[in-house]
Amino acid sequence: MTNTRSFTLMQISIVVSIVSTTIAIFLPPSVMSLIYIDSAKIRTRATISKNCHQVFMYFRKYNRLPTSLDELSVNIQDEWGNKITYKIIDKKKILMQSLGLNNKKGGEENNKDIIVIFDLEFHSYNWQ
């Protein structure tokens, strides 16, 4: 018989927590801000995707597009607390946009807008 030792989930969780905290303490603030901004962009894209899906469900139920996101029970703010804009392009296409970190149109890198054109007919996303 071999005598093997394994770690419990609790022990692994404690080690991961200690390592993560140590890394976070010693990472420069500029790296931490990049991690925050990237995760904020990902969460904003997820919010916009969920909103598009809710518009799609609304369209299927009422056979029309909502005139605004206020008609839906959705999050209308991006991760920076700015309003997500909603625009009807035609009968089956909408545009949703977050103005990014700086809340101004356009922008580069961290300030770049997050825009999607959602086609309800094909249930497809065109991220720009």
Short mmCIF file of N, CA and C in Angstrom, two decimals:
data_model
loop_
_atom_site.label_atom_id
_atom_site.label_comp_id
_atom_site.label_asym_id
_atom_site.label_seq_id
_atom_site.Cartn_x
_atom_site.Cartn_y
_atom_site.Cartn_z
N MET A 1 0.82 -1.18 0.00
CA MET A 1 0.00 0.00 0.00
C MET A 1 0.87 1.25 0.00
N THR A 2 0.51 2.17 -0.87
CA THR A 2 1.24 3.44 -0.86
C THR A 2 0.49 4.43 0.00
N ASN A 3 1.22 5.22 0.66
CA ASN A 3 0.64 6.22 1.53
C ASN A 3 0.72 7.57 0.82
N THR A 4 -0.39 8.04 0.27
CA THR A 4 -0.41 9.31 -0.43
C THR A 4 -1.17 10.33 0.40
N ARG A 5 -0.74 11.57 0.28
CA ARG A 5 -1.39 12.63 1.02
C ARG A 5 -1.96 13.62 0.01
N SER A 6 -3.18 14.01 0.22
CA SER A 6 -3.79 15.00 -0.67
C SER A 6 -4.23 16.20 0.17
N PHE A 7 -4.42 17.30 -0.51
CA PHE A 7 -4.82 18.53 0.17
C PHE A 7 -6.34 18.69 0.09
N THR A 8 -6.90 19.27 1.11
CA THR A 8 -8.34 19.53 1.11
C THR A 8 -8.61 20.79 0.30
N LEU A 9 -9.84 20.98 -0.07
CA LEU A 9 -10.25 22.18 -0.81
C LEU A 9 -9.97 23.42 0.03
N MET A 10 -10.19 23.36 1.31
CA MET A 10 -9.95 24.49 2.20
C MET A 10 -8.47 24.87 2.20
N GLN A 11 -7.58 23.89 2.25
CA GLN A 11 -6.15 24.18 2.25
C GLN A 11 -5.73 24.82 0.93
N ILE A 12 -6.25 24.31 -0.15
CA ILE A 12 -5.92 24.89 -1.46
C ILE A 12 -6.44 26.31 -1.56
N SER A 13 -7.66 26.56 -1.07
CA SER A 13 -8.25 27.90 -1.10
C SER A 13 -7.41 28.89 -0.30
N ILE A 14 -6.90 28.47 0.84
CA ILE A 14 -6.09 29.34 1.68
C ILE A 14 -4.79 29.70 0.96
N VAL A 15 -4.16 28.72 0.35
CA VAL A 15 -2.90 28.97 -0.37
C VAL A 15 -3.14 29.91 -1.54
N VAL A 16 -4.18 29.68 -2.30
CA VAL A 16 -4.50 30.55 -3.44
C VAL A 16 -4.77 31.97 -2.97
N SER A 17 -5.49 32.13 -1.87
CA SER A 17 -5.77 33.46 -1.31
C SER A 17 -4.48 34.17 -0.91
N ILE A 18 -3.60 33.47 -0.25
CA ILE A 18 -2.33 34.06 0.19
C ILE A 18 -1.49 34.48 -1.01
N VAL A 19 -1.39 33.62 -1.99
CA VAL A 19 -0.60 33.93 -3.19
C VAL A 19 -1.21 35.12 -3.95
N SER A 20 -2.54 35.13 -4.11
CA SER A 20 -3.22 36.22 -4.82
C SER A 20 -3.01 37.55 -4.10
N THR A 21 -3.14 37.55 -2.79
CA THR A 21 -2.96 38.78 -2.01
C THR A 21 -1.52 39.27 -2.12
N THR A 22 -0.57 38.36 -2.05
CA THR A 22 0.84 38.74 -2.18
C THR A 22 1.12 39.35 -3.54
N ILE A 23 0.59 38.76 -4.58
CA ILE A 23 0.78 39.30 -5.93
C ILE A 23 0.16 40.68 -6.03
N ALA A 24 -1.06 40.85 -5.51
CA ALA A 24 -1.75 42.13 -5.58
C ALA A 24 -1.00 43.22 -4.83
N ILE A 25 -0.38 42.87 -3.73
CA ILE A 25 0.37 43.86 -2.94
C ILE A 25 1.59 44.36 -3.70
N PHE A 26 2.27 43.46 -4.39
CA PHE A 26 3.53 43.83 -5.03
C PHE A 26 3.40 44.26 -6.49
N LEU A 27 2.21 44.12 -7.08
CA LEU A 27 2.04 44.60 -8.45
C LEU A 27 1.98 46.12 -8.46
N PRO A 28 2.59 46.76 -9.43
CA PRO A 28 2.51 48.22 -9.51
C PRO A 28 1.07 48.66 -9.76
N PRO A 29 0.68 49.83 -9.26
CA PRO A 29 -0.68 50.33 -9.47
C PRO A 29 -1.09 50.40 -10.94
N SER A 30 -0.13 50.69 -11.82
CA SER A 30 -0.47 50.78 -13.25
C SER A 30 -0.95 49.44 -13.79
N VAL A 31 -0.35 48.35 -13.33
CA VAL A 31 -0.79 47.02 -13.76
C VAL A 31 -2.16 46.70 -13.18
N MET A 32 -2.36 47.06 -11.92
CA MET A 32 -3.66 46.82 -11.29
C MET A 32 -4.77 47.59 -12.01
N SER A 33 -4.48 48.84 -12.42
CA SER A 33 -5.51 49.62 -13.11
C SER A 33 -5.83 49.01 -14.47
N LEU A 34 -4.83 48.44 -15.15
CA LEU A 34 -5.09 47.76 -16.42
C LEU A 34 -5.98 46.55 -16.22
N ILE A 35 -5.73 45.81 -15.16
CA ILE A 35 -6.56 44.64 -14.86
C ILE A 35 -7.99 45.10 -14.59
N TYR A 36 -8.15 46.19 -13.82
CA TYR A 36 -9.48 46.72 -13.52
C TYR A 36 -10.19 47.15 -14.80
N ILE A 37 -9.50 47.89 -15.66
CA ILE A 37 -10.13 48.41 -16.87
C ILE A 37 -10.51 47.27 -17.80
N ASP A 38 -9.64 46.29 -17.98
CA ASP A 38 -9.97 45.15 -18.83
C ASP A 38 -11.18 44.39 -18.30
N SER A 39 -11.24 44.18 -16.99
CA SER A 39 -12.39 43.46 -16.44
C SER A 39 -13.65 44.31 -16.53
N ALA A 40 -13.52 45.63 -16.41
CA ALA A 40 -14.69 46.52 -16.56
C ALA A 40 -15.21 46.46 -18.00
N LYS A 41 -14.31 46.41 -18.97
CA LYS A 41 -14.73 46.30 -20.37
C LYS A 41 -15.47 44.98 -20.60
N ILE A 42 -14.94 43.90 -20.04
CA ILE A 42 -15.58 42.59 -20.20
C ILE A 42 -16.96 42.58 -19.57
N ARG A 43 -17.07 43.14 -18.35
CA ARG A 43 -18.37 43.18 -17.68
C ARG A 43 -19.35 44.09 -18.42
N THR A 44 -18.87 45.19 -19.00
CA THR A 44 -19.74 46.07 -19.79
C THR A 44 -20.24 45.36 -21.03
N ARG A 45 -19.36 44.64 -21.71
CA ARG A 45 -19.79 43.86 -22.89
C ARG A 45 -20.83 42.81 -22.50
N ALA A 46 -20.64 42.19 -21.34
CA ALA A 46 -21.61 41.20 -20.86
C ALA A 46 -22.96 41.86 -20.57
N THR A 47 -22.94 43.04 -19.97
CA THR A 47 -24.18 43.77 -19.69
C THR A 47 -24.89 44.13 -20.99
N ILE A 48 -24.14 44.62 -21.97
CA ILE A 48 -24.73 44.97 -23.26
C ILE A 48 -25.30 43.72 -23.93
N SER A 49 -24.60 42.61 -23.88
CA SER A 49 -25.10 41.36 -24.46
C SER A 49 -26.41 40.93 -23.81
N LYS A 50 -26.47 41.01 -22.48
CA LYS A 50 -27.71 40.66 -21.77
C LYS A 50 -28.84 41.59 -22.18
N ASN A 51 -28.53 42.88 -22.32
CA ASN A 51 -29.56 43.84 -22.74
C ASN A 51 -30.07 43.53 -24.14
N CYS A 52 -29.16 43.16 -25.04
CA CYS A 52 -29.56 42.79 -26.40
C CYS A 52 -30.49 41.58 -26.36
N HIS A 53 -30.16 40.62 -25.53
CA HIS A 53 -31.01 39.43 -25.41
C HIS A 53 -32.39 39.81 -24.87
N GLN A 54 -32.44 40.72 -23.90
CA GLN A 54 -33.74 41.16 -23.37
C GLN A 54 -34.56 41.89 -24.43
N VAL A 55 -33.89 42.68 -25.27
CA VAL A 55 -34.58 43.33 -26.39
C VAL A 55 -35.14 42.27 -27.33
N PHE A 56 -34.34 41.25 -27.60
CA PHE A 56 -34.78 40.15 -28.45
C PHE A 56 -36.01 39.46 -27.88
N MET A 57 -36.00 39.18 -26.58
CA MET A 57 -37.15 38.53 -25.93
C MET A 57 -38.38 39.43 -25.97
N TYR A 58 -38.18 40.72 -25.76
CA TYR A 58 -39.27 41.69 -25.84
C TYR A 58 -39.86 41.69 -27.25
N PHE A 59 -38.98 41.69 -28.24
CA PHE A 59 -39.42 41.70 -29.64
C PHE A 59 -40.25 40.45 -29.96
N ARG A 60 -39.79 39.31 -29.47
CA ARG A 60 -40.54 38.06 -29.71
C ARG A 60 -41.92 38.09 -29.04
N LYS A 61 -42.00 38.70 -27.88
CA LYS A 61 -43.26 38.73 -27.13
C LYS A 61 -44.25 39.74 -27.70
N TYR A 62 -43.76 40.95 -28.03
CA TYR A 62 -44.66 42.04 -28.45
C TYR A 62 -44.60 42.37 -29.94
N ASN A 63 -43.71 41.71 -30.67
CA ASN A 63 -43.53 41.91 -32.10
C ASN A 63 -43.20 43.38 -32.45
N ARG A 64 -42.48 44.01 -31.55
CA ARG A 64 -41.97 45.36 -31.80
C ARG A 64 -40.77 45.59 -30.89
N LEU A 65 -39.96 46.55 -31.27
CA LEU A 65 -38.80 46.89 -30.44
C LEU A 65 -39.22 47.87 -29.34
N PRO A 66 -38.60 47.77 -28.18
CA PRO A 66 -38.89 48.78 -27.15
C PRO A 66 -38.35 50.13 -27.61
N THR A 67 -39.03 51.20 -27.24
CA THR A 67 -38.57 52.53 -27.66
C THR A 67 -37.34 52.96 -26.86
N SER A 68 -37.18 52.41 -25.66
CA SER A 68 -35.99 52.69 -24.84
C SER A 68 -35.72 51.50 -23.93
N LEU A 69 -34.54 51.50 -23.33
CA LEU A 69 -34.21 50.43 -22.39
C LEU A 69 -35.02 50.53 -21.11
N ASP A 70 -35.63 51.69 -20.87
CA ASP A 70 -36.45 51.86 -19.68
C ASP A 70 -37.68 50.95 -19.69
N GLU A 71 -38.09 50.49 -20.86
CA GLU A 71 -39.23 49.57 -20.96
C GLU A 71 -38.87 48.17 -20.48
N LEU A 72 -37.59 47.91 -20.34
CA LEU A 72 -37.12 46.59 -19.93
C LEU A 72 -36.56 46.66 -18.51
N SER A 73 -36.51 45.53 -17.86
CA SER A 73 -35.87 45.46 -16.54
C SER A 73 -34.42 45.07 -16.73
N VAL A 74 -33.62 46.02 -17.20
CA VAL A 74 -32.21 45.74 -17.49
C VAL A 74 -31.32 46.80 -16.85
N ASN A 75 -30.05 46.47 -16.76
CA ASN A 75 -29.05 47.41 -16.27
C ASN A 75 -28.74 48.39 -17.39
N ILE A 76 -28.97 49.67 -17.17
CA ILE A 76 -28.74 50.65 -18.23
C ILE A 76 -27.45 51.44 -18.00
N GLN A 77 -26.59 50.92 -17.10
CA GLN A 77 -25.31 51.58 -16.86
C GLN A 77 -24.15 50.62 -17.15
N ASP A 78 -23.05 51.21 -17.65
CA ASP A 78 -21.85 50.40 -17.85
C ASP A 78 -21.11 50.29 -16.52
N GLU A 79 -19.96 49.67 -16.55
CA GLU A 79 -19.20 49.43 -15.31
C GLU A 79 -18.61 50.69 -14.71
N TRP A 80 -18.61 51.79 -15.46
CA TRP A 80 -18.09 53.05 -14.94
C TRP A 80 -19.21 53.96 -14.46
N GLY A 81 -20.45 53.45 -14.46
CA GLY A 81 -21.59 54.23 -13.99
C GLY A 81 -22.20 55.14 -15.03
N ASN A 82 -21.77 55.01 -16.28
CA ASN A 82 -22.30 55.82 -17.37
C ASN A 82 -23.45 55.10 -18.05
N LYS A 83 -24.36 55.87 -18.64
CA LYS A 83 -25.53 55.29 -19.28
C LYS A 83 -25.16 54.57 -20.57
N ILE A 84 -25.73 53.40 -20.77
CA ILE A 84 -25.60 52.67 -22.02
C ILE A 84 -26.67 53.21 -22.96
N THR A 85 -26.25 53.65 -24.14
CA THR A 85 -27.23 54.20 -25.09
C THR A 85 -27.81 53.09 -25.96
N TYR A 86 -29.03 53.32 -26.38
CA TYR A 86 -29.80 52.36 -27.17
C TYR A 86 -30.41 53.11 -28.33
N LYS A 87 -30.23 52.59 -29.53
CA LYS A 87 -30.76 53.25 -30.73
C LYS A 87 -31.32 52.18 -31.66
N ILE A 88 -32.50 52.43 -32.19
CA ILE A 88 -33.09 51.53 -33.19
C ILE A 88 -32.56 51.94 -34.55
N ILE A 89 -31.94 50.99 -35.26
CA ILE A 89 -31.40 51.26 -36.59
C ILE A 89 -32.48 51.03 -37.65
N ASP A 90 -33.12 49.87 -37.58
CA ASP A 90 -34.28 49.59 -38.44
C ASP A 90 -35.18 48.61 -37.69
N LYS A 91 -36.12 47.99 -38.38
CA LYS A 91 -37.12 47.15 -37.71
C LYS A 91 -36.52 45.98 -36.94
N LYS A 92 -35.35 45.53 -37.34
CA LYS A 92 -34.76 44.36 -36.69
C LYS A 92 -33.30 44.52 -36.32
N LYS A 93 -32.82 45.76 -36.23
CA LYS A 93 -31.45 46.02 -35.82
C LYS A 93 -31.41 47.15 -34.81
N ILE A 94 -30.57 46.95 -33.79
CA ILE A 94 -30.39 47.98 -32.78
C ILE A 94 -28.90 48.22 -32.57
N LEU A 95 -28.60 49.36 -31.99
CA LEU A 95 -27.23 49.69 -31.62
C LEU A 95 -27.21 49.99 -30.13
N MET A 96 -26.25 49.42 -29.41
CA MET A 96 -26.03 49.76 -28.01
C MET A 96 -24.59 50.20 -27.88
N GLN A 97 -24.39 51.20 -26.99
CA GLN A 97 -23.05 51.77 -26.89
C GLN A 97 -22.75 52.22 -25.47
N SER A 98 -21.52 51.93 -25.04
CA SER A 98 -20.95 52.49 -23.82
C SER A 98 -19.84 53.42 -24.28
N LEU A 99 -19.77 54.59 -23.70
CA LEU A 99 -18.74 55.55 -24.10
C LEU A 99 -17.40 55.28 -23.42
N GLY A 100 -17.30 54.19 -22.70
CA GLY A 100 -16.03 53.80 -22.10
C GLY A 100 -15.70 54.58 -20.84
N LEU A 101 -14.49 54.44 -20.40
CA LEU A 101 -14.01 55.01 -19.15
C LEU A 101 -14.19 56.52 -19.08
N ASN A 102 -13.88 57.23 -20.17
CA ASN A 102 -13.93 58.70 -20.14
C ASN A 102 -15.32 59.28 -20.41
N ASN A 103 -16.28 58.43 -20.77
CA ASN A 103 -17.66 58.86 -21.06
C ASN A 103 -17.73 59.93 -22.16
N LYS A 104 -16.85 59.81 -23.16
CA LYS A 104 -16.84 60.71 -24.30
C LYS A 104 -16.79 59.88 -25.57
N LYS A 105 -17.44 60.36 -26.63
CA LYS A 105 -17.42 59.63 -27.90
C LYS A 105 -16.01 59.47 -28.42
N GLY A 106 -15.77 58.31 -29.01
CA GLY A 106 -14.45 58.02 -29.57
C GLY A 106 -13.52 57.51 -28.50
N GLY A 107 -12.28 57.87 -28.61
CA GLY A 107 -11.30 57.46 -27.61
C GLY A 107 -10.43 56.32 -28.11
N GLU A 108 -9.31 56.19 -27.46
CA GLU A 108 -8.34 55.15 -27.78
C GLU A 108 -8.11 54.30 -26.53
N GLU A 109 -7.65 53.10 -26.75
CA GLU A 109 -7.27 52.16 -25.69
C GLU A 109 -8.32 52.09 -24.57
N ASN A 110 -7.99 52.57 -23.37
CA ASN A 110 -8.90 52.44 -22.23
C ASN A 110 -10.17 53.27 -22.36
N ASN A 111 -10.11 54.32 -23.16
CA ASN A 111 -11.26 55.20 -23.34
C ASN A 111 -12.11 54.85 -24.56
N LYS A 112 -11.75 53.80 -25.25
CA LYS A 112 -12.45 53.41 -26.48
C LYS A 112 -13.89 53.00 -26.19
N ASP A 113 -14.80 53.47 -27.04
CA ASP A 113 -16.21 53.12 -26.90
C ASP A 113 -16.42 51.63 -27.12
N ILE A 114 -17.45 51.11 -26.49
CA ILE A 114 -17.85 49.71 -26.69
C ILE A 114 -19.19 49.77 -27.41
N ILE A 115 -19.20 49.31 -28.66
CA ILE A 115 -20.38 49.45 -29.52
C ILE A 115 -20.74 48.09 -30.09
N VAL A 116 -22.04 47.80 -30.14
CA VAL A 116 -22.51 46.60 -30.81
C VAL A 116 -23.75 46.94 -31.63
N ILE A 117 -23.80 46.35 -32.81
CA ILE A 117 -25.02 46.36 -33.62
C ILE A 117 -25.57 44.95 -33.52
N PHE A 118 -26.78 44.86 -33.01
CA PHE A 118 -27.41 43.56 -32.78
C PHE A 118 -28.51 43.35 -33.81
N ASP A 119 -28.42 42.26 -34.55
CA ASP A 119 -29.40 41.90 -35.57
C ASP A 119 -30.37 40.88 -34.97
N LEU A 120 -31.61 41.29 -34.75
CA LEU A 120 -32.59 40.42 -34.13
C LEU A 120 -33.01 39.27 -35.04
N GLU A 121 -32.99 39.50 -36.34
CA GLU A 121 -33.41 38.47 -37.28
C GLU A 121 -32.46 37.27 -37.22
N PHE A 122 -31.17 37.54 -37.17
CA PHE A 122 -30.17 36.47 -37.16
C PHE A 122 -29.58 36.24 -35.78
N HIS A 123 -30.05 37.02 -34.80
CA HIS A 123 -29.56 36.94 -33.43
C HIS A 123 -28.04 36.99 -33.42
N SER A 124 -27.49 38.01 -34.12
CA SER A 124 -26.04 38.12 -34.24
C SER A 124 -25.54 39.47 -33.72
N TYR A 125 -24.33 39.45 -33.20
CA TYR A 125 -23.69 40.62 -32.62
C TYR A 125 -22.57 41.07 -33.54
N ASN A 126 -22.50 42.36 -33.85
CA ASN A 126 -21.41 42.93 -34.61
C ASN A 126 -20.73 43.96 -33.71
N TRP A 127 -19.68 43.52 -32.99
CA TRP A 127 -18.96 44.40 -32.07
C TRP A 127 -18.01 45.29 -32.85
N GLN A 128 -17.96 46.55 -32.47
CA GLN A 128 -17.08 47.50 -33.18
C GLN A 128 -16.15 48.19 -32.23
#
